[in-house]
Coordinates of N, CA and C in Angstrom, one line a residue:
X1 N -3.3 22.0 -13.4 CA -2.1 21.3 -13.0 C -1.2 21.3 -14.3
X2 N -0.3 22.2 -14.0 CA 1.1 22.3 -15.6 C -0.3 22.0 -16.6
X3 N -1.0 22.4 -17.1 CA -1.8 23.0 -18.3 C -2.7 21.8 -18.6
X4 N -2.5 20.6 -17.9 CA -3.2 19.7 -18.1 C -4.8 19.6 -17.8
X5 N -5.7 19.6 -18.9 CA -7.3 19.1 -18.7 C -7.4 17.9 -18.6
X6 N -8.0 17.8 -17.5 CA -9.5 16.6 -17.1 C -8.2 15.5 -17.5
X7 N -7.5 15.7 -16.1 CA -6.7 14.6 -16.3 C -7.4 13.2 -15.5
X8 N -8.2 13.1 -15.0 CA -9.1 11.6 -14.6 C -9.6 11.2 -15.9
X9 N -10.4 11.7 -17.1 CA -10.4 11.8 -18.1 C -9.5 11.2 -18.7
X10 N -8.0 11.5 -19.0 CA -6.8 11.2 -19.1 C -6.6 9.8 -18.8
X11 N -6.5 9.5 -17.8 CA -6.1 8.3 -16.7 C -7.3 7.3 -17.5
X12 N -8.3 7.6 -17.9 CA -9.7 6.6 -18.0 C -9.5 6.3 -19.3
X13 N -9.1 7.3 -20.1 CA -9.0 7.4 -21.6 C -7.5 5.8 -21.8
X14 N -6.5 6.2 -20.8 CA -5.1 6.1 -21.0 C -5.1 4.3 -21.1
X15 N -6.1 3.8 -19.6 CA -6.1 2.4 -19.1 C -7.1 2.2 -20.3
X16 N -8.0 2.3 -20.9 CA -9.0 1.8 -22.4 C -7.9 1.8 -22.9
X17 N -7.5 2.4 -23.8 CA -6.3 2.4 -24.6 C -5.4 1.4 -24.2
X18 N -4.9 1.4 -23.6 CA -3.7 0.0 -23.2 C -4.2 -1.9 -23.0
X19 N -5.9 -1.3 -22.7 CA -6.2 -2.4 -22.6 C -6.8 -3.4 -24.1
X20 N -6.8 -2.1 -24.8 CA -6.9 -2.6 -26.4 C -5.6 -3.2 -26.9
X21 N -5.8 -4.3 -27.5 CA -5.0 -5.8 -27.9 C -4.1 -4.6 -29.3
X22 N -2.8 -4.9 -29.5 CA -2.2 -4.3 -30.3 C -0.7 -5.2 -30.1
X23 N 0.1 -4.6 -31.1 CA 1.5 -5.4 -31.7 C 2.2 -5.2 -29.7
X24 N 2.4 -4.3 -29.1 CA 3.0 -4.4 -28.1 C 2.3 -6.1 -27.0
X25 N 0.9 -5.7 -26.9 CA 0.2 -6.3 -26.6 C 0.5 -8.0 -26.7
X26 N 0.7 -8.4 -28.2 CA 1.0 -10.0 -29.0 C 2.6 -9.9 -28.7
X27 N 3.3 -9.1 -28.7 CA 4.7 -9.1 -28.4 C 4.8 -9.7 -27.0
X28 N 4.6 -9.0 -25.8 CA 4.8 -9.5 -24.8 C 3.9 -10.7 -24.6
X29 N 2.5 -10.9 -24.8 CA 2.3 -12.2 -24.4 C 2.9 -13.2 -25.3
X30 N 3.7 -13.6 -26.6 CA 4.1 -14.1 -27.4 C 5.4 -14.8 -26.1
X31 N 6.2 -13.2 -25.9 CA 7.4 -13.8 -25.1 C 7.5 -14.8 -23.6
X32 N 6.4 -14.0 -23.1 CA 6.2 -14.5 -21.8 C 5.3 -16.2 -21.9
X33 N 5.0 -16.6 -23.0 CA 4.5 -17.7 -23.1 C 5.2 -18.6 -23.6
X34 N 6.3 -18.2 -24.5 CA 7.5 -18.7 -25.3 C 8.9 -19.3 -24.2
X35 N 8.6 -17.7 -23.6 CA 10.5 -17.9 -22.8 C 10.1 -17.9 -21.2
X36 N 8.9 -17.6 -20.9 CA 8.8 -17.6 -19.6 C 8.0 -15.9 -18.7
X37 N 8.3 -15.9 -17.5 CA 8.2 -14.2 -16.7 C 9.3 -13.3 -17.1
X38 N 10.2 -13.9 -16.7 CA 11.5 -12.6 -16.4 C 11.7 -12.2 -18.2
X39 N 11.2 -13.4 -19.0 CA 11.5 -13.0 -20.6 C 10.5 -11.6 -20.7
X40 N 9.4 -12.1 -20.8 CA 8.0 -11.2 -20.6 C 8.5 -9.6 -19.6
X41 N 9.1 -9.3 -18.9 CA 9.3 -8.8 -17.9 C 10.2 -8.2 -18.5
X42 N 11.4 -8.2 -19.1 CA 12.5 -8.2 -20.0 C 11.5 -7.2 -21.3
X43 N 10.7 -7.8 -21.6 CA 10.0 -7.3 -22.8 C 9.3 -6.1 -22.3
X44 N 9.0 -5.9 -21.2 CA 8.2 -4.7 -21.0 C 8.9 -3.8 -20.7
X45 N 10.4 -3.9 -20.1 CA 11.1 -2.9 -20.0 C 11.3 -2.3 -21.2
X46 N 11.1 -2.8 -22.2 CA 11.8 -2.3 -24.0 C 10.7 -1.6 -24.4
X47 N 9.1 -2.1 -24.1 CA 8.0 -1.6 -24.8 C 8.2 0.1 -24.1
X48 N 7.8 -0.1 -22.9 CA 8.0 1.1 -21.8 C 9.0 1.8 -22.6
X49 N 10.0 1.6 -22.6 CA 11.7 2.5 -23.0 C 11.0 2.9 -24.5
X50 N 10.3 2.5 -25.5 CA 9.7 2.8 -26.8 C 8.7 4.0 -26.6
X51 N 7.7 3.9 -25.7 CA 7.0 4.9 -24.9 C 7.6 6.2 -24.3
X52 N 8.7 6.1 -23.8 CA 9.8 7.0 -23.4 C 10.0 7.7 -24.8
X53 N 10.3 7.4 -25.5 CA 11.5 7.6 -27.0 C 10.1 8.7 -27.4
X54 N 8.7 7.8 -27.5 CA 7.4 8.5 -28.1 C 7.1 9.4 -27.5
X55 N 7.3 9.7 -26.3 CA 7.0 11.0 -25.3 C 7.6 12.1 -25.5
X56 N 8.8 11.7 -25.5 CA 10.2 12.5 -25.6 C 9.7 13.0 -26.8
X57 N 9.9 12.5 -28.1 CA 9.0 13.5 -29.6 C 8.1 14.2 -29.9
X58 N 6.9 13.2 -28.6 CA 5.9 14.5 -28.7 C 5.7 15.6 -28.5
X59 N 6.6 15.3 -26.6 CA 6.8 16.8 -26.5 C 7.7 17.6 -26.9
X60 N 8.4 16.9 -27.5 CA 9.3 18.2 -28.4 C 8.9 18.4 -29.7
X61 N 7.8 18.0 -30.2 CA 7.3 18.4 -31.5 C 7.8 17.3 -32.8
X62 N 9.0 16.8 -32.7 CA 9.2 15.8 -33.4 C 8.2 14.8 -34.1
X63 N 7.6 14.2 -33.6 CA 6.6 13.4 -34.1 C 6.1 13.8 -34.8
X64 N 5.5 15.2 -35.3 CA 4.6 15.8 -36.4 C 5.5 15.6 -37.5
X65 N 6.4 15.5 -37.8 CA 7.1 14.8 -39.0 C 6.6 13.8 -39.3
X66 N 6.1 12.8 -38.6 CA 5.3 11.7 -39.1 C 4.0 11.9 -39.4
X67 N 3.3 13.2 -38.8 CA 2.0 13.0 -39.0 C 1.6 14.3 -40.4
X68 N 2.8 14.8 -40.6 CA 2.6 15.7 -41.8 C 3.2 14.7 -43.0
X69 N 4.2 14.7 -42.8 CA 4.6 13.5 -43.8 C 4.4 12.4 -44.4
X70 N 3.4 12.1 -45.5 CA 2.7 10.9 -45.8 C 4.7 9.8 -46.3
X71 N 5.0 10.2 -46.4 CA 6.8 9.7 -47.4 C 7.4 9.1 -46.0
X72 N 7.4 10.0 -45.1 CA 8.4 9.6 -43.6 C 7.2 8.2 -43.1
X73 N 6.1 8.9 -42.5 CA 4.9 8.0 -41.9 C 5.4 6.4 -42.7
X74 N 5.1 6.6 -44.0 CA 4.6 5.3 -44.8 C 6.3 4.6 -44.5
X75 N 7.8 5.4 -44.4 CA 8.8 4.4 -44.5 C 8.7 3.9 -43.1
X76 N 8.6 4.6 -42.0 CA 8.7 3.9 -40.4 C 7.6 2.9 -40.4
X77 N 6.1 2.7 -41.1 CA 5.6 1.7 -41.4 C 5.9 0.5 -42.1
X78 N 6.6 0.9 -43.1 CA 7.1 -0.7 -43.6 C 7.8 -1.1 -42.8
X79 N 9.0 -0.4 -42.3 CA 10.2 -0.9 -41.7 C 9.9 -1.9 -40.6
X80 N 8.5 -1.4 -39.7 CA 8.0 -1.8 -38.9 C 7.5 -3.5 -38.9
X81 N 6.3 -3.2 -40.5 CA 6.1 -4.6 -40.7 C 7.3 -5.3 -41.1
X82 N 7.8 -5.1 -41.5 CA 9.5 -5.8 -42.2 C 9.5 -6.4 -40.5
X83 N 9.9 -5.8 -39.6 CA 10.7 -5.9 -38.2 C 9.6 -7.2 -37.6
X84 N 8.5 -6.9 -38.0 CA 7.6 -7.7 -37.3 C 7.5 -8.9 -37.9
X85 N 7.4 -8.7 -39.1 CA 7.2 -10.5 -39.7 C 8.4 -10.9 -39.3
X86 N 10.0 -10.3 -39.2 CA 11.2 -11.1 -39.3 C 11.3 -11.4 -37.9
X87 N 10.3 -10.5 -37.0 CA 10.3 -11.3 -35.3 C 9.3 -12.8 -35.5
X88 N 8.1 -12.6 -36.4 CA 7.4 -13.8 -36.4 C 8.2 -14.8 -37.2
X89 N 8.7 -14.5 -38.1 CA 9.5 -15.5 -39.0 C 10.4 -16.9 -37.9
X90 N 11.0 -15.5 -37.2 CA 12.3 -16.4 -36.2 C 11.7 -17.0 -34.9
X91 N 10.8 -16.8 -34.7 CA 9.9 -17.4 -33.5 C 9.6 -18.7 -34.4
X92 N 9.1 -18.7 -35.2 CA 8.6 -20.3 -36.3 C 9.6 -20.9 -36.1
X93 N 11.5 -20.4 -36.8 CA 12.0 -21.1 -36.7 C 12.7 -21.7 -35.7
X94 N 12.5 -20.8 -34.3 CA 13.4 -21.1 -33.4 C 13.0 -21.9 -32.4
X95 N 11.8 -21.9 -32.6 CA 10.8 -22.7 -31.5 C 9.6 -23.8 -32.0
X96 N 9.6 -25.2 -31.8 CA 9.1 -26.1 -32.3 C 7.8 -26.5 -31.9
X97 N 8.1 -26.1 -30.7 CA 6.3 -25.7 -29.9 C 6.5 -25.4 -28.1
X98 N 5.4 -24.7 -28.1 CA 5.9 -23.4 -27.2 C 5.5 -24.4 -25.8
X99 N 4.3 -25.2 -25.9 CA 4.1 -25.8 -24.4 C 4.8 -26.9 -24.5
X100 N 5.8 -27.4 -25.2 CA 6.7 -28.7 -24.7 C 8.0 -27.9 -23.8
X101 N 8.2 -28.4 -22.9 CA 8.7 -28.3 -22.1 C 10.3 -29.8 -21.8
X102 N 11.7 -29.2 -22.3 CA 12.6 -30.2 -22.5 C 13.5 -29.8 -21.2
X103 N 13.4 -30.5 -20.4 CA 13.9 -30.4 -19.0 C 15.0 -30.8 -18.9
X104 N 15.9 -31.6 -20.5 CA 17.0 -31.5 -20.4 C 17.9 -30.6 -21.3
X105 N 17.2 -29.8 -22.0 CA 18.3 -28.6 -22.5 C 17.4 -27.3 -22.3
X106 N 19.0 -26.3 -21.1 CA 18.4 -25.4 -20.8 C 18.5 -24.0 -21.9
X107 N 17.5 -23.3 -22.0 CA 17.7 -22.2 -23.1 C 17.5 -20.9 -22.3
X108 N 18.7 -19.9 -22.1 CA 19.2 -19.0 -21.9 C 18.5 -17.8 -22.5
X109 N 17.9 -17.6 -21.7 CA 17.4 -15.9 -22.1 C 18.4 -15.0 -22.5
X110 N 18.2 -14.4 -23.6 CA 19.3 -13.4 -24.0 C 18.0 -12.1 -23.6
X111 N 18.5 -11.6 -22.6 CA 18.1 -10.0 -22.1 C 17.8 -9.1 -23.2
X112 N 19.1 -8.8 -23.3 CA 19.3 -7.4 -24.4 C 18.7 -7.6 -25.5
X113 N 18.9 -8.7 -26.5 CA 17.8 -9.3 -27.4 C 16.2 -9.0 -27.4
X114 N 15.9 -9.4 -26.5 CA 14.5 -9.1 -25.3 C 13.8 -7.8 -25.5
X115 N 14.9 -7.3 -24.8 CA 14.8 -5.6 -24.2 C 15.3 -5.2 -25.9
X116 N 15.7 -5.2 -26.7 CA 15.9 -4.4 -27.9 C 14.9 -4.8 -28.8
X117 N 14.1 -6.4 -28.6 CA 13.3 -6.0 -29.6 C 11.5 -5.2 -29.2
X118 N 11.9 -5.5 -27.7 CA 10.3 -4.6 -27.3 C 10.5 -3.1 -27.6
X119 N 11.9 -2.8 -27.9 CA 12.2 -1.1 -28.0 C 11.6 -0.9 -29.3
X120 N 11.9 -1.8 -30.2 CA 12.1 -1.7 -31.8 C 11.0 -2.0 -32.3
X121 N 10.2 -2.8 -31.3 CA 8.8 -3.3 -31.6 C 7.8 -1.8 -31.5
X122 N 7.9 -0.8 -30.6 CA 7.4 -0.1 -30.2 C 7.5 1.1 -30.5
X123 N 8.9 1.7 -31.2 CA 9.6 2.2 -31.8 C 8.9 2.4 -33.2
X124 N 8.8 1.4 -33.9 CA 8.5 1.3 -35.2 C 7.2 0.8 -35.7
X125 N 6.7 1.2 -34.3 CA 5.2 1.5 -34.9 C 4.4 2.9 -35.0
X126 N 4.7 2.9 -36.1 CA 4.1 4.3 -36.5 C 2.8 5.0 -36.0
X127 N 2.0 4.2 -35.6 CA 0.8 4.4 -35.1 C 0.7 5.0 -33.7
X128 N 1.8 4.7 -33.2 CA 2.3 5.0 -31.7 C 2.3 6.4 -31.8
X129 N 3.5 6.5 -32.6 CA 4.0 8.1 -33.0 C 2.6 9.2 -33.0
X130 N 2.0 8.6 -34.5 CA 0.5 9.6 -34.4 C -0.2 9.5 -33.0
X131 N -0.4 8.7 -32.5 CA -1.0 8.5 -31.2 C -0.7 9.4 -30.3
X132 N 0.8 9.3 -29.3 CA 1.1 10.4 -28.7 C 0.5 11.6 -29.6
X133 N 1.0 11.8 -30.7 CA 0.9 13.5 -30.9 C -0.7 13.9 -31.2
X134 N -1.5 12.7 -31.3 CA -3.1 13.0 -31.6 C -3.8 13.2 -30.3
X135 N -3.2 12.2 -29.5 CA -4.3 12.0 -28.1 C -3.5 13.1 -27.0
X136 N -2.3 12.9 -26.8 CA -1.9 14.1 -25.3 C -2.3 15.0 -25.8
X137 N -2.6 16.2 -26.6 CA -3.2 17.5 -27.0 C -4.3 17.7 -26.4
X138 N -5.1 16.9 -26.8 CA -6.3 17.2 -26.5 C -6.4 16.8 -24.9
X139 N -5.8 16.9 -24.2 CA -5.9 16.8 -22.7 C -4.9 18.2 -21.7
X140 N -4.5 18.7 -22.9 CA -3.6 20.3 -22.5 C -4.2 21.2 -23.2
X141 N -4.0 22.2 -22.3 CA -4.6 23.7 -22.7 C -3.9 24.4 -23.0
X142 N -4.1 24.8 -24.7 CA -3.3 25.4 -25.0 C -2.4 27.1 -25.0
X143 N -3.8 27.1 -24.0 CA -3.2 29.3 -23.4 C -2.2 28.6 -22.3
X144 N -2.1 27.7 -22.0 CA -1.4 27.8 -20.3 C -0.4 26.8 -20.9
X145 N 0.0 25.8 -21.6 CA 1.2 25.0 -21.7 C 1.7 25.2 -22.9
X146 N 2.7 25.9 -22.3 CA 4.0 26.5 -24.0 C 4.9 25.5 -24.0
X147 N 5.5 24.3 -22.4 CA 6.8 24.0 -22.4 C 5.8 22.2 -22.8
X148 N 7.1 21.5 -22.2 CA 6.9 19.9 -22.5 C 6.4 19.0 -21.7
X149 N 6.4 19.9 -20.4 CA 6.2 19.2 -19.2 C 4.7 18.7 -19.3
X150 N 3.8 19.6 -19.8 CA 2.3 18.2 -19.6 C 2.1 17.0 -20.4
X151 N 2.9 17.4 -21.7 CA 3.4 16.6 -22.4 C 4.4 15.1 -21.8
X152 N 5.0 15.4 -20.6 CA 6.1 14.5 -20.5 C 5.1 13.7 -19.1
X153 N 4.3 14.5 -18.5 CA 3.6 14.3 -17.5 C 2.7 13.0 -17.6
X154 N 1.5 13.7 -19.0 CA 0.7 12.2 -19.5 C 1.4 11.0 -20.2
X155 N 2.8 11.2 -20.3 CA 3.3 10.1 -21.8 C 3.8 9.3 -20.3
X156 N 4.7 9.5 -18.8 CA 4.5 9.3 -18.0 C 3.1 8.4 -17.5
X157 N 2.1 9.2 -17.4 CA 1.2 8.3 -16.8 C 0.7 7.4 -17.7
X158 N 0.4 7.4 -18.9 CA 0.3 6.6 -20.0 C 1.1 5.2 -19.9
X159 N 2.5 5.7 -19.3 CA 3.5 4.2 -19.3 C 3.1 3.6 -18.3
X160 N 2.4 4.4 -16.9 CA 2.4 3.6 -16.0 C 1.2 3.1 -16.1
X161 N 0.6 3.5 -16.4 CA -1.2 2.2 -16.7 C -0.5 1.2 -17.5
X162 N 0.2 1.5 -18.8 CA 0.6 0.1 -19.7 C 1.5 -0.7 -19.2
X163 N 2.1 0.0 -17.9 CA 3.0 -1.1 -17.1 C 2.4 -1.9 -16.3
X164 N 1.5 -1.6 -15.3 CA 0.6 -2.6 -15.0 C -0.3 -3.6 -15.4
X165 N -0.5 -3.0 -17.0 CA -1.5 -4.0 -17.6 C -0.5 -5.4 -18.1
X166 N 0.7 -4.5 -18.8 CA 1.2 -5.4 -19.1 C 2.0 -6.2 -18.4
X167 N 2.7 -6.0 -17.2 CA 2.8 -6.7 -16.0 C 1.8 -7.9 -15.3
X168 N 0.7 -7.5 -15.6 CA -0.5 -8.8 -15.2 C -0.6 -9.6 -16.9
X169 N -0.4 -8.9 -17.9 CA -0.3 -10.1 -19.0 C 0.7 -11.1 -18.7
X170 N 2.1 -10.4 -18.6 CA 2.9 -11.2 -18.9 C 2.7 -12.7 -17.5
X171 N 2.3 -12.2 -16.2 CA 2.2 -12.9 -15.2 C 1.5 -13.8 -15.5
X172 N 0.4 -13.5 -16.0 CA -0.9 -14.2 -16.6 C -0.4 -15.5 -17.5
X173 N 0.1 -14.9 -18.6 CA 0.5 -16.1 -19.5 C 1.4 -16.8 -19.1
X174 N 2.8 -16.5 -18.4 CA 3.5 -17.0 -18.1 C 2.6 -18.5 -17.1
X175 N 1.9 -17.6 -16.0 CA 1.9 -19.1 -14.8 C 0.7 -19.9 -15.9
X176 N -0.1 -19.7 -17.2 CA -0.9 -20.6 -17.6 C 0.2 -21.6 -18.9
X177 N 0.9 -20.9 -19.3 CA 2.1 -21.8 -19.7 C 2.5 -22.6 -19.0
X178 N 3.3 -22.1 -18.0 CA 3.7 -23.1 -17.2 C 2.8 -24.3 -16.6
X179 N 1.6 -23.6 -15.9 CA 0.2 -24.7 -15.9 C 0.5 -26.0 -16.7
X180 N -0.2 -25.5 -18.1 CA -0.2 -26.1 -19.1 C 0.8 -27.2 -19.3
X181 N 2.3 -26.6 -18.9 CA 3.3 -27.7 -19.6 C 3.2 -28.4 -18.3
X182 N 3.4 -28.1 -16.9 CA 3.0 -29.1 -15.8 C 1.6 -30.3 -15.9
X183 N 0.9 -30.2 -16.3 CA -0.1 -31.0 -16.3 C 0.2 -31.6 -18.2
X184 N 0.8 -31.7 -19.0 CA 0.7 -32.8 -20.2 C 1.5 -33.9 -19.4

């Protein structure tokens, strides 16, 4: 199928992988326990759209600039933790504690905020980059796929296992937050 091997293989490999705990992973349950579902929900559209961005490079060969480049790799790595501590930074200061619950001032989810930093979260992690371009290969044959399409095929199914997983995170934490602040 379009050059693709042992794509159940693929699919088995894909859902392990997503289910392993990583920055995407602490991002959205961070949000969805912080701001709520639709925050968390909000955040997975950005990680997803980051997955997109990573697919799109692989299969066009782009990404091997990161993985040849020890100078490129190591700057989208700092940038990355830079992005990440100054998301952890502003969560310290913006939030005084996540299960009190003030039923008189309401706080407005800023969307795009949301959705730009699950992009930028996902985006700037360099590991991602190597990832696509280490792991879809080895699931394509290389006499039969010259174009991008099995490339575009797995980075596709890839998002949709990490959509589901992370769609039950965010659900998850959200209703035990909520739990939580209902019963103090």
């Amino acid at each position: 199928m379009f050059g693709i091997e042992n794509y159940l293989g693929f699919i088995a490999a894909g859902i392990i992988l997503n289910l392993t705990p990583g920055a995407n992973t602490m991002y959205i349950l961070t949000i969805s326990i912080s701001q709520g579902r639709k925050a968390g929900i909000y955040s997975i559209f950005g990680i997803i759209s980051g997955f997109l961005v990573h697919t799109f490079f692989a299969s066009l060969g782009l990404s091997i600039i990161l993985a040849k480049s020890a100078i490129a790799f190591s700057i989208i790595k700092y940038i990355g933790v830079v992005y990440l501590v100054y998301l952890g930074i502003r969560k310290i200061i913006d939030s005084k504690n996540s299960f009190i619950s003030n039923s008189s001032k309401t706080e407005l989810i800023d969307i795009k905020k949301i959705y730009l930093q699950g992009v930028l979260t996902n985006i700037l992690n360099p590991k991602m980059a190597v990832f696509f371009l280490a792991f879809l290969p080895q699931f394509i044959n290389p006499d039969y796929a010259t174009g991008s399409v099995p490339f575009m095929i797995l980075g596709v199914t890839f998002m949709t296992t990490g959509t589901v997983w992370f769609l039950f995170l965010a659900y998850a934490a959200s209703l035990i937050t909520k739990t939580l602040r209902e019963n103090d």
